[in-house]
Structures are given as C-alpha cells and as structure tokens.
JSON list of C-alpha atoms in Angstrom, two decimals:
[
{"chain": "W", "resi": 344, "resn": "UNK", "atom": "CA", "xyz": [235.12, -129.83, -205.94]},
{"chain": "W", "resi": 345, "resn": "UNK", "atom": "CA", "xyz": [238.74, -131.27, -205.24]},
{"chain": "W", "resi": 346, "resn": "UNK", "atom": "CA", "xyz": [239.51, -133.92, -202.91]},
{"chain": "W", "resi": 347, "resn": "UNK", "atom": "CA", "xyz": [241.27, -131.26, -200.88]},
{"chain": "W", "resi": 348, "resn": "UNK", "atom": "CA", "xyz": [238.57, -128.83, -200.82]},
{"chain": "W", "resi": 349, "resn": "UNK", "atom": "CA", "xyz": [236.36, -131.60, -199.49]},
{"chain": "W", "resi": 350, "resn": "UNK", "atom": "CA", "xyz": [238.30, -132.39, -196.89]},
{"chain": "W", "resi": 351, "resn": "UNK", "atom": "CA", "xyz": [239.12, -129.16, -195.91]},
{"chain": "W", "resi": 352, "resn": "UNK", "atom": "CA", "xyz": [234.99, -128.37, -195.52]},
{"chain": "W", "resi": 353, "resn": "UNK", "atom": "CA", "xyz": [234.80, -131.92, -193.68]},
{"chain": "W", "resi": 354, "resn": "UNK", "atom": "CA", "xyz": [236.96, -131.08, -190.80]},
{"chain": "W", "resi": 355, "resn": "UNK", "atom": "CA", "xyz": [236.53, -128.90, -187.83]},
{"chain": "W", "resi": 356, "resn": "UNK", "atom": "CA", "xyz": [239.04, -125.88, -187.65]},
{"chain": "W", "resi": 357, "resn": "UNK", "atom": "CA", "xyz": [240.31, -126.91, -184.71]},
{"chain": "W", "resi": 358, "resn": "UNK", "atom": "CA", "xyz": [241.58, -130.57, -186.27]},
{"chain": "W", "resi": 359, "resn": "UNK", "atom": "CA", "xyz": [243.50, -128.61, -189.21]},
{"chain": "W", "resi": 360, "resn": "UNK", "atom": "CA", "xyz": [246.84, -127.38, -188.86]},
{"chain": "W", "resi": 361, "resn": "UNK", "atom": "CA", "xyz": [247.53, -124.13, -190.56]},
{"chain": "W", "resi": 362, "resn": "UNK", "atom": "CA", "xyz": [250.91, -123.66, -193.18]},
{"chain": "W", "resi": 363, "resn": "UNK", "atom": "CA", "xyz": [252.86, -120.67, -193.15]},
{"chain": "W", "resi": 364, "resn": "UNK", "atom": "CA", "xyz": [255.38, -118.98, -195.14]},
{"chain": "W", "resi": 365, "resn": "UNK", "atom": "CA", "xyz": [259.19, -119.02, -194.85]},
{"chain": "W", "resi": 366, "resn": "UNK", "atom": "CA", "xyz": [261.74, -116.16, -195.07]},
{"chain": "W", "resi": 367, "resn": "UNK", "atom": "CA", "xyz": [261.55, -117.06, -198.84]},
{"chain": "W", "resi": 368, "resn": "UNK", "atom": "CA", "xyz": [258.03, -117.11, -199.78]},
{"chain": "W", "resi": 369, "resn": "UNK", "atom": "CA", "xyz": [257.93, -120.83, -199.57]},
{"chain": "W", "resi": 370, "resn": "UNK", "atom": "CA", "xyz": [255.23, -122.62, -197.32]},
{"chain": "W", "resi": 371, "resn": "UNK", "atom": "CA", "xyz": [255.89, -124.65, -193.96]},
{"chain": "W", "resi": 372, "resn": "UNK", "atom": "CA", "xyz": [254.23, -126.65, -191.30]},
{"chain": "W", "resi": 373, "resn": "UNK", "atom": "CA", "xyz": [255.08, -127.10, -188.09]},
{"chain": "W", "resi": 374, "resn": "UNK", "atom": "CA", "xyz": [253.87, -130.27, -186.18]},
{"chain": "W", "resi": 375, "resn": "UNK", "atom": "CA", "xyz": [253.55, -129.50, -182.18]},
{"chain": "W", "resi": 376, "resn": "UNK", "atom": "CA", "xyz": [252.73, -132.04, -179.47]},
{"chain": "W", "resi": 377, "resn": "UNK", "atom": "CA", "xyz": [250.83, -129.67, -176.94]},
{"chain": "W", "resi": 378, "resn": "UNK", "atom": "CA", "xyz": [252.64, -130.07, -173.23]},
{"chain": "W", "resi": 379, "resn": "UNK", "atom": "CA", "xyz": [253.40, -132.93, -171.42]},
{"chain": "W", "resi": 380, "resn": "UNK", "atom": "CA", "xyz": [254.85, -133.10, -174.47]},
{"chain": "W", "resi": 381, "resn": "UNK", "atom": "CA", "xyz": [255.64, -129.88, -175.89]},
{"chain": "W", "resi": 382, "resn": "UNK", "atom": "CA", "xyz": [257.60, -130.97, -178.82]},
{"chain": "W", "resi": 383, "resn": "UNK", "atom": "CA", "xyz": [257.67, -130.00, -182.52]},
{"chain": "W", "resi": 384, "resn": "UNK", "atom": "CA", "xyz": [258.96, -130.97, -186.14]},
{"chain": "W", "resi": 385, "resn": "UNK", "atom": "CA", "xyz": [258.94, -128.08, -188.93]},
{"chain": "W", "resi": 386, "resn": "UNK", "atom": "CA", "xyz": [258.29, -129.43, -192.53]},
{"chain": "W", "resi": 387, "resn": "UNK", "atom": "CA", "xyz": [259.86, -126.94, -195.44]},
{"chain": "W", "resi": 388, "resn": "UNK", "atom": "CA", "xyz": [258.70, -126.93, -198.93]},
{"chain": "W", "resi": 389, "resn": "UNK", "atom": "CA", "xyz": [254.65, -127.99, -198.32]},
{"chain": "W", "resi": 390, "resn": "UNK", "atom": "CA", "xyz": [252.51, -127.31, -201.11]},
{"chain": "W", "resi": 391, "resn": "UNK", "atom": "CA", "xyz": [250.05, -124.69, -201.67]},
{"chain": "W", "resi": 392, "resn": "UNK", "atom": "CA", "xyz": [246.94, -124.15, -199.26]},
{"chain": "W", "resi": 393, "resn": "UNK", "atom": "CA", "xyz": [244.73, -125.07, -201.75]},
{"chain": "W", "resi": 394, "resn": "UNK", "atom": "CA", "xyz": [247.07, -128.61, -202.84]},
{"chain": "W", "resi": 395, "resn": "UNK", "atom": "CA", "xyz": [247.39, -129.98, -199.42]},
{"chain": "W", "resi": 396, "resn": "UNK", "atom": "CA", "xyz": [245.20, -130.00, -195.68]},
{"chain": "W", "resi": 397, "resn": "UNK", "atom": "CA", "xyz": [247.21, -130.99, -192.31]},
{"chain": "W", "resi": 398, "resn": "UNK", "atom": "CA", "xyz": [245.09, -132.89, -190.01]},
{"chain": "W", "resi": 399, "resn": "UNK", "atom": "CA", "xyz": [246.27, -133.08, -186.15]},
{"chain": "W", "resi": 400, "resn": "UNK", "atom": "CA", "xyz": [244.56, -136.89, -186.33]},
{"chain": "W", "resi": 401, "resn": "UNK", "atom": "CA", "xyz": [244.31, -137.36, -182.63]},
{"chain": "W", "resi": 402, "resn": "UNK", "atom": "CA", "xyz": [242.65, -134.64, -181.96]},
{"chain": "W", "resi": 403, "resn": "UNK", "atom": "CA", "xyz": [239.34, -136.58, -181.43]},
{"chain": "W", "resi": 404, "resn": "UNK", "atom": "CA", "xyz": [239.34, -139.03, -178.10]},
{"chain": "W", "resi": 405, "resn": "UNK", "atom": "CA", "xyz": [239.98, -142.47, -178.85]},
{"chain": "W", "resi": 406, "resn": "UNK", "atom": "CA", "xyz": [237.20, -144.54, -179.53]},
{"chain": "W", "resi": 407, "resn": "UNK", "atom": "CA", "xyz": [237.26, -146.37, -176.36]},
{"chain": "W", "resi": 408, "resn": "UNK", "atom": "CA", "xyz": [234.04, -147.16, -175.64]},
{"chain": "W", "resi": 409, "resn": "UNK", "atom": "CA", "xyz": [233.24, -148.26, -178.52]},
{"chain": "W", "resi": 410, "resn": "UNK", "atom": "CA", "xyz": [236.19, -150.67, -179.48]},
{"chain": "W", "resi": 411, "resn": "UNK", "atom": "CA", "xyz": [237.73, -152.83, -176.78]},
{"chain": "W", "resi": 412, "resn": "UNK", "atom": "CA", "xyz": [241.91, -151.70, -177.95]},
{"chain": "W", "resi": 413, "resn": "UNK", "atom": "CA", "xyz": [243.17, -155.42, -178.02]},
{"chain": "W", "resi": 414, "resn": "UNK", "atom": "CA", "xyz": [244.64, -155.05, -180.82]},
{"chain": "W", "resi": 415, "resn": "UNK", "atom": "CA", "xyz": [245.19, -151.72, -180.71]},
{"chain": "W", "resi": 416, "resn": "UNK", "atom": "CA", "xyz": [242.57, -150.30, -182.82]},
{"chain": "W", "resi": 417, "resn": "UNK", "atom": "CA", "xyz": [241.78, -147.01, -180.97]},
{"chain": "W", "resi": 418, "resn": "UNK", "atom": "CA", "xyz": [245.00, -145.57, -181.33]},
{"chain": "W", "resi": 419, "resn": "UNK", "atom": "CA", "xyz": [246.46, -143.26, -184.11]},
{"chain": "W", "resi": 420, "resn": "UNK", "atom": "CA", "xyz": [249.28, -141.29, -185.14]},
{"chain": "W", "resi": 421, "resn": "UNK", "atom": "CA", "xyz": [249.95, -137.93, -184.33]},
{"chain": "W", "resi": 422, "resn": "UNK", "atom": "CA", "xyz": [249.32, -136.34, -187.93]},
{"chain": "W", "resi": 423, "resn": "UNK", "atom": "CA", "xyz": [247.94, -136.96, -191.59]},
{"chain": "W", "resi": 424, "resn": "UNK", "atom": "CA", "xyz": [249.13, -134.68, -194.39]},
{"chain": "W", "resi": 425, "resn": "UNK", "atom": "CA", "xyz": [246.74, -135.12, -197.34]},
{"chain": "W", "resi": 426, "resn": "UNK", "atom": "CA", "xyz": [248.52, -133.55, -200.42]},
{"chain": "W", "resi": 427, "resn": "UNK", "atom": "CA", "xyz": [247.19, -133.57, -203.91]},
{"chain": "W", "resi": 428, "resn": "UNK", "atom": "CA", "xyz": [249.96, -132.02, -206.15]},
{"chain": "W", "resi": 429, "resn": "UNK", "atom": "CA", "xyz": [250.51, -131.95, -209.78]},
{"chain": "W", "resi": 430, "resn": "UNK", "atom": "CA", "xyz": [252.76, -134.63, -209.73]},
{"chain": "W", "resi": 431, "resn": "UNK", "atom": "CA", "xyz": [251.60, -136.94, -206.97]},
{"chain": "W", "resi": 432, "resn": "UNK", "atom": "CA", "xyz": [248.42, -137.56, -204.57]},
{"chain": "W", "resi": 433, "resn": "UNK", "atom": "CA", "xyz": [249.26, -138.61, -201.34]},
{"chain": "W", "resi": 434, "resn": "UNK", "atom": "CA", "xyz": [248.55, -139.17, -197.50]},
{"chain": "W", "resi": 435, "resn": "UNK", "atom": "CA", "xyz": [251.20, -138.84, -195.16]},
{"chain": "W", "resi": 436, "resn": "UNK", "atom": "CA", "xyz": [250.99, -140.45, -191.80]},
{"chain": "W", "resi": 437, "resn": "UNK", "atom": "CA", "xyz": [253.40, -139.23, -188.85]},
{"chain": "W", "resi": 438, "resn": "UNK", "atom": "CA", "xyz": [253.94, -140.39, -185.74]},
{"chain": "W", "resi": 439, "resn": "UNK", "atom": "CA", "xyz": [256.44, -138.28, -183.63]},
{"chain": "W", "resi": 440, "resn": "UNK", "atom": "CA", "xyz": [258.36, -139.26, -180.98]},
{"chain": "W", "resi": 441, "resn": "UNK", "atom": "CA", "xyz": [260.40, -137.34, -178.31]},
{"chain": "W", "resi": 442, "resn": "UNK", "atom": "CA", "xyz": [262.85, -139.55, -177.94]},
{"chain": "W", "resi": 443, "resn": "UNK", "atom": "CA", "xyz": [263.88, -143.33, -179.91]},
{"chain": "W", "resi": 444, "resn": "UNK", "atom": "CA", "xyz": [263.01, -145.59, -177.04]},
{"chain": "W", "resi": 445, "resn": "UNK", "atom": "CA", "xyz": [259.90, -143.67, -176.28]},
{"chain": "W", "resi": 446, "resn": "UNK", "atom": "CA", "xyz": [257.45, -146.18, -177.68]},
{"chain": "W", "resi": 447, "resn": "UNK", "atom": "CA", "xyz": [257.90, -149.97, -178.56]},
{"chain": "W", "resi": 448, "resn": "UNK", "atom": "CA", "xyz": [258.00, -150.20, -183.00]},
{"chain": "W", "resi": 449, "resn": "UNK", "atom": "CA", "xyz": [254.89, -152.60, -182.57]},
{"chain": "W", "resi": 450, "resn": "UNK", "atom": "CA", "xyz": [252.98, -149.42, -181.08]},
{"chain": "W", "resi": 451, "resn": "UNK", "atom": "CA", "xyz": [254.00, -147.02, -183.33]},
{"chain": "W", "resi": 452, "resn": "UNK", "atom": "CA", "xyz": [252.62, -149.54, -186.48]},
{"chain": "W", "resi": 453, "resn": "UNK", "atom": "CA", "xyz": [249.27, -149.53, -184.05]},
{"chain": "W", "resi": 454, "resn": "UNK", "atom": "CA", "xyz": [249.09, -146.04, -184.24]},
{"chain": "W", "resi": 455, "resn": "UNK", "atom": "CA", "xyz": [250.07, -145.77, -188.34]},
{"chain": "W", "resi": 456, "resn": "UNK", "atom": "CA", "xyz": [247.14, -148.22, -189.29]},
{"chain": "W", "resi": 457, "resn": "UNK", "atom": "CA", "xyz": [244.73, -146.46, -186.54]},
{"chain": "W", "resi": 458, "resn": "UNK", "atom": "CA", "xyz": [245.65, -143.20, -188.74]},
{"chain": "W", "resi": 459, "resn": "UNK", "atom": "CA", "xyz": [245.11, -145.25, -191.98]},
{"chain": "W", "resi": 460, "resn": "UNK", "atom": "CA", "xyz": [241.75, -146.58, -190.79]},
{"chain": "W", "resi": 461, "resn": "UNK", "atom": "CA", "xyz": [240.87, -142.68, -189.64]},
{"chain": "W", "resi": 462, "resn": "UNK", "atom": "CA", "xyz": [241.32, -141.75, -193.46]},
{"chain": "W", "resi": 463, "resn": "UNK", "atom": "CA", "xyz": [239.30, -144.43, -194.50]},
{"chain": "W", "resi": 464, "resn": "UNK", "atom": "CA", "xyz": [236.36, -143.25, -192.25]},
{"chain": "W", "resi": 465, "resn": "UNK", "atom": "CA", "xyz": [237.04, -139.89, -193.82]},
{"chain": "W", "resi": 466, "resn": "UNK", "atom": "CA", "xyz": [236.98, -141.21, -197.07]},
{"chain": "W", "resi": 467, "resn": "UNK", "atom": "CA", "xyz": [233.54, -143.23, -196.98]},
{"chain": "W", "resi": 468, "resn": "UNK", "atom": "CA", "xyz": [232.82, -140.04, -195.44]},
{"chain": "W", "resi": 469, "resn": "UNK", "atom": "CA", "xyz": [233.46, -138.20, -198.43]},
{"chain": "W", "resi": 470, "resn": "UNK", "atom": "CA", "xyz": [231.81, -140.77, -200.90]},
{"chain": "W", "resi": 471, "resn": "UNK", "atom": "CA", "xyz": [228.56, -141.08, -198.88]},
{"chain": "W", "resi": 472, "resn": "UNK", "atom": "CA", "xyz": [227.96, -137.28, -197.86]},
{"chain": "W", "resi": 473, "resn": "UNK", "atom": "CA", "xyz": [229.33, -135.32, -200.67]},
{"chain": "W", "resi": 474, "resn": "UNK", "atom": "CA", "xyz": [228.45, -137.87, -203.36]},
{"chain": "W", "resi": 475, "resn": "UNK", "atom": "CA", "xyz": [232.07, -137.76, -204.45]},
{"chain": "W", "resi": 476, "resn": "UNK", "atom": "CA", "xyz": [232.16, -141.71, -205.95]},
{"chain": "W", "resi": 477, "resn": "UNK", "atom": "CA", "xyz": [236.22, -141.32, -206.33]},
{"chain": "W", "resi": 478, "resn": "UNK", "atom": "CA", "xyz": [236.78, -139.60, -203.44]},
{"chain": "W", "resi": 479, "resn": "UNK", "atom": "CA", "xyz": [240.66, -140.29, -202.52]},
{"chain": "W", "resi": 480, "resn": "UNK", "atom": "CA", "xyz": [241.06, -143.61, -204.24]},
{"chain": "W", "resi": 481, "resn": "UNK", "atom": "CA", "xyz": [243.81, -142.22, -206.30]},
{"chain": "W", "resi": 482, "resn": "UNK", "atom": "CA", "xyz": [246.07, -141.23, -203.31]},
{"chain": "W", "resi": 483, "resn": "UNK", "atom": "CA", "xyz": [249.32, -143.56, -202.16]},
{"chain": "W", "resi": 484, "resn": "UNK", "atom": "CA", "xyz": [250.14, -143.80, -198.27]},
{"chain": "W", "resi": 485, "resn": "UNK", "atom": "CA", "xyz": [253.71, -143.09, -197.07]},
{"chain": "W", "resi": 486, "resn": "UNK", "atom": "CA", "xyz": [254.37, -143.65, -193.29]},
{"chain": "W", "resi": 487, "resn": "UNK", "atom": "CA", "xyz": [256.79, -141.93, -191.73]},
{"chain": "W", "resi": 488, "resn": "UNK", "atom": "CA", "xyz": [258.24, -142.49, -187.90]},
{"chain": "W", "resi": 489, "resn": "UNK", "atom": "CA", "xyz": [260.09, -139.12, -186.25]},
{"chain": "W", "resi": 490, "resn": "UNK", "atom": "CA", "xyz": [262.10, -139.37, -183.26]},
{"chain": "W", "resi": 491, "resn": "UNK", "atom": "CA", "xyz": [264.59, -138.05, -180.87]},
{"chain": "W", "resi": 492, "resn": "UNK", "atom": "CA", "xyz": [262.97, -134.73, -181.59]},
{"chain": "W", "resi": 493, "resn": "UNK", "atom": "CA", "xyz": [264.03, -133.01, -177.75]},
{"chain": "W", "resi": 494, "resn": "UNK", "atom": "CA", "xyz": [267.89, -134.49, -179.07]},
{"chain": "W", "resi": 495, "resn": "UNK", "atom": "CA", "xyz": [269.96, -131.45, -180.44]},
{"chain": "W", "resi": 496, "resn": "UNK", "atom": "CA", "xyz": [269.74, -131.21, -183.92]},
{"chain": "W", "resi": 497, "resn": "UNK", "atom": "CA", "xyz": [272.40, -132.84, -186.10]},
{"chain": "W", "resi": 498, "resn": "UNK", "atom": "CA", "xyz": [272.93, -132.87, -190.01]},
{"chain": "W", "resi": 499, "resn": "UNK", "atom": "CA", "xyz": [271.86, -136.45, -190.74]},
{"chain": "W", "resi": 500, "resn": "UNK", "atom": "CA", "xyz": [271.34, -137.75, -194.06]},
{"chain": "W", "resi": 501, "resn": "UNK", "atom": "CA", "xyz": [268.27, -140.36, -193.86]},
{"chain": "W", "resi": 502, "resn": "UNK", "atom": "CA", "xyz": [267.72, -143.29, -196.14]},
{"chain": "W", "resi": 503, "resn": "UNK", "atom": "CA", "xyz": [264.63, -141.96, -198.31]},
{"chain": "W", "resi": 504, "resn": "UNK", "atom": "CA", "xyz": [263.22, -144.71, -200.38]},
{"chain": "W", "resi": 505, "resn": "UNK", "atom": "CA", "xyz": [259.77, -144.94, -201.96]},
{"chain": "W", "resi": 506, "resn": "UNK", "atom": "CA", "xyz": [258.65, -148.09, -200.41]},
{"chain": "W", "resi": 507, "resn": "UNK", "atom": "CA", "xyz": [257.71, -146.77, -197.31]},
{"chain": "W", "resi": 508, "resn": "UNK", "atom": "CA", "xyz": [253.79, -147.46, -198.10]},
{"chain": "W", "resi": 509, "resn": "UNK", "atom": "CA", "xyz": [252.73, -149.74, -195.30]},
{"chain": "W", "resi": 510, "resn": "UNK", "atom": "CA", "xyz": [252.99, -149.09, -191.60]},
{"chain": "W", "resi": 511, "resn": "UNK", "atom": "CA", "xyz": [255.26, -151.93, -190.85]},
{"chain": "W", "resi": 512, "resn": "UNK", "atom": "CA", "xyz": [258.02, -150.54, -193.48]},
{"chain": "W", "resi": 513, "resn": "UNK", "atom": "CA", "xyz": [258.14, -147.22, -192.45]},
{"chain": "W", "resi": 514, "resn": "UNK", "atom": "CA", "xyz": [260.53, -144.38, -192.55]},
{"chain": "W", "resi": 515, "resn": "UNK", "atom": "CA", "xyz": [262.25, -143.39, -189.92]},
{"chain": "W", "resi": 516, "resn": "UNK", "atom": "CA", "xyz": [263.86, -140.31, -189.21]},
{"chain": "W", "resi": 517, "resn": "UNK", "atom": "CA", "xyz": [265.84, -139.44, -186.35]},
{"chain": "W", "resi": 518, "resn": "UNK", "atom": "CA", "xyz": [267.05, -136.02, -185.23]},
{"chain": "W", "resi": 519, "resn": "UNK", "atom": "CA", "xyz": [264.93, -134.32, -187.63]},
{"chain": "W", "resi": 520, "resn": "UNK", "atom": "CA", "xyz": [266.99, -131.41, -189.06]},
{"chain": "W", "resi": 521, "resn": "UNK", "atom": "CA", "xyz": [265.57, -129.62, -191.68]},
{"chain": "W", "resi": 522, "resn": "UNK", "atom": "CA", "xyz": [262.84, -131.68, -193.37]},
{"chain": "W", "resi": 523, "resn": "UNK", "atom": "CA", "xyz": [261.49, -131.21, -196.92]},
{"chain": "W", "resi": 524, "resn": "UNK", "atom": "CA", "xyz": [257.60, -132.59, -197.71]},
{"chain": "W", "resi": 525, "resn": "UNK", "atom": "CA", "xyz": [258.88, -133.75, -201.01]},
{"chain": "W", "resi": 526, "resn": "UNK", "atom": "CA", "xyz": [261.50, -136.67, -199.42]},
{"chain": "W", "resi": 527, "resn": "UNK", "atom": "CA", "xyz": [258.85, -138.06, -196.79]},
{"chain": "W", "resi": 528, "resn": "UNK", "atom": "CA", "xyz": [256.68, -139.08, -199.78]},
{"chain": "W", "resi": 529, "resn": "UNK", "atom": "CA", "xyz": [258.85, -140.56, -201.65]},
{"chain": "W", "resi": 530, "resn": "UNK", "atom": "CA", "xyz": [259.92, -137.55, -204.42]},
{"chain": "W", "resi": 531, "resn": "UNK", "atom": "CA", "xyz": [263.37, -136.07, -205.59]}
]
C-alpha cells in the first residue's frame, strides 16, 4: 500500500480536500478559508488523485488543553499537500493569509512547524498502526506563506527557489495569480 493510499484511509473525509479538473483535463485544488474568512487560493497542475491527498490541517481544534501554547505549539497552518510523484515526494505546508500584515512572520513559522509536527503525528501514526516501517521518511518539506489573497490579482513573478525546506525560510507569495503545484515545491 502507498504512502498516499495510507494516508488517504487515515483521515476523516471531512479533513481531505477534494481535486478537480480544469477546462483542460488537468487537475486543481482550491484552498478556502470558510467565513469570517471566506478566502481562497486555486492551485493548477496537482497530480493525480491517486499521487497526492490535500489535508485542511486545522480542521481538528487545537490541542489546548492538553499543551499550554507558550511557545506556540497548538497552532498550525491552514493546509498540508502530501504528494508522492514520479519525480519527487513531498509535503507541502501552507499558510494563507488575507492580507500581508495580517499575522506577525514569527506566527506564521508557529503555525508551519505546528503543521510539521501534525505530519509527524500522522506519520508515527502510519508506522505504528499500519505497520508501514518507512512510512513517509522519504518525503522533503517545502513551506510556503500566501498572502494578500482579498488584493486584486496581479501578474507577479515570485522568487521560486528550492531552499524553502524549513519554516523560518519560507516562500512567500503575494497576490497569488495563477499558481502551479510544481513551483511551490521546488520543480521546473
């Protein structure tokens, strides 16, 4: 059984975000903060449905009465994209953002890790109840930061580098226009 498949049997239906197809046969996601909010980000050129599962990662309550938050340790980012593709594994954290001064940088790292540390529950998950030993220790992270999502749309050419693999370097994209799977983590 792949990683994927795993995964996609671990997590409640609710928790999963579904992809669709474009005008052009190609698959999609689109990322939606439910009102207050009421936001959303639309990633082109995902992999298949059986390559890749799209995890709405704070869709459980915090862990607040079981962790005290001083350091931050209940939150977590908006999304995890767990992609296992022919020519790369990876997990893709995303925080969104309505606007750029919505949330101090510090916060949004708090909420990258508390996503990293949700995939590593997942993962021991994985190796403990499915007796699958390897279970995502081939993967890379890439963290990725979108804002100023409500701010019209502009053609904006972001920086894409591959070293966006820790929280505290990661990419940030503002005015989302357009977004392709394969430049968040890292690919030409």
């Amino acid at each position: 059984m792949s990683d994927i498949a795993i995964l996609k049997e671990m997590i409640q239906e609710s928790a999963k975000v579904p992809l669709v197809e474009d005008s052009y046969g190609k698959k999609k996601v689109t990322l939606r903060e439910p009102p207050p909010a009421d936001y959303s980000v639309t990633i082109h050129g995902m992999p298949d449905d059986a390559q890749v599962i799209v995890i709405k990662a704070d869709a459980f309550p915090a862990p607040s009465k079981i962790f005290t938050s001083s350091k931050g340790q209940c939150k977590r980012a908006d999304f995890v994209i767990i992609a296992d593709t022919s020519k790369k594994k990876t997990i893709l954290c995303i925080e969104m953002k309505a606007k750029a001064t919505t949330s101090p940088e510090s916060e949004i790292i708090q909420q990258l890790k508390g996503a990293q540390c949700f995939v590593a529950y997942c993962q021991k998950i994985g190796k403990e109840f499915w007796s699958a030993k390897q279970f995502l220790d081939a993967y890379v992270y890439r963290f990725v930061t979108i804002r100023n999502i409500n701010i019209h749309k502009k053609p904006t050419r972001e920086s894409i580098t591959d070293n966006h693999d820790c929280p505290e370097n990661m990419l940030k994209i503002s005015s989302p226009n357009h977004l392709q799977f394969n430049l968040l983590i890292g690919g030409r």
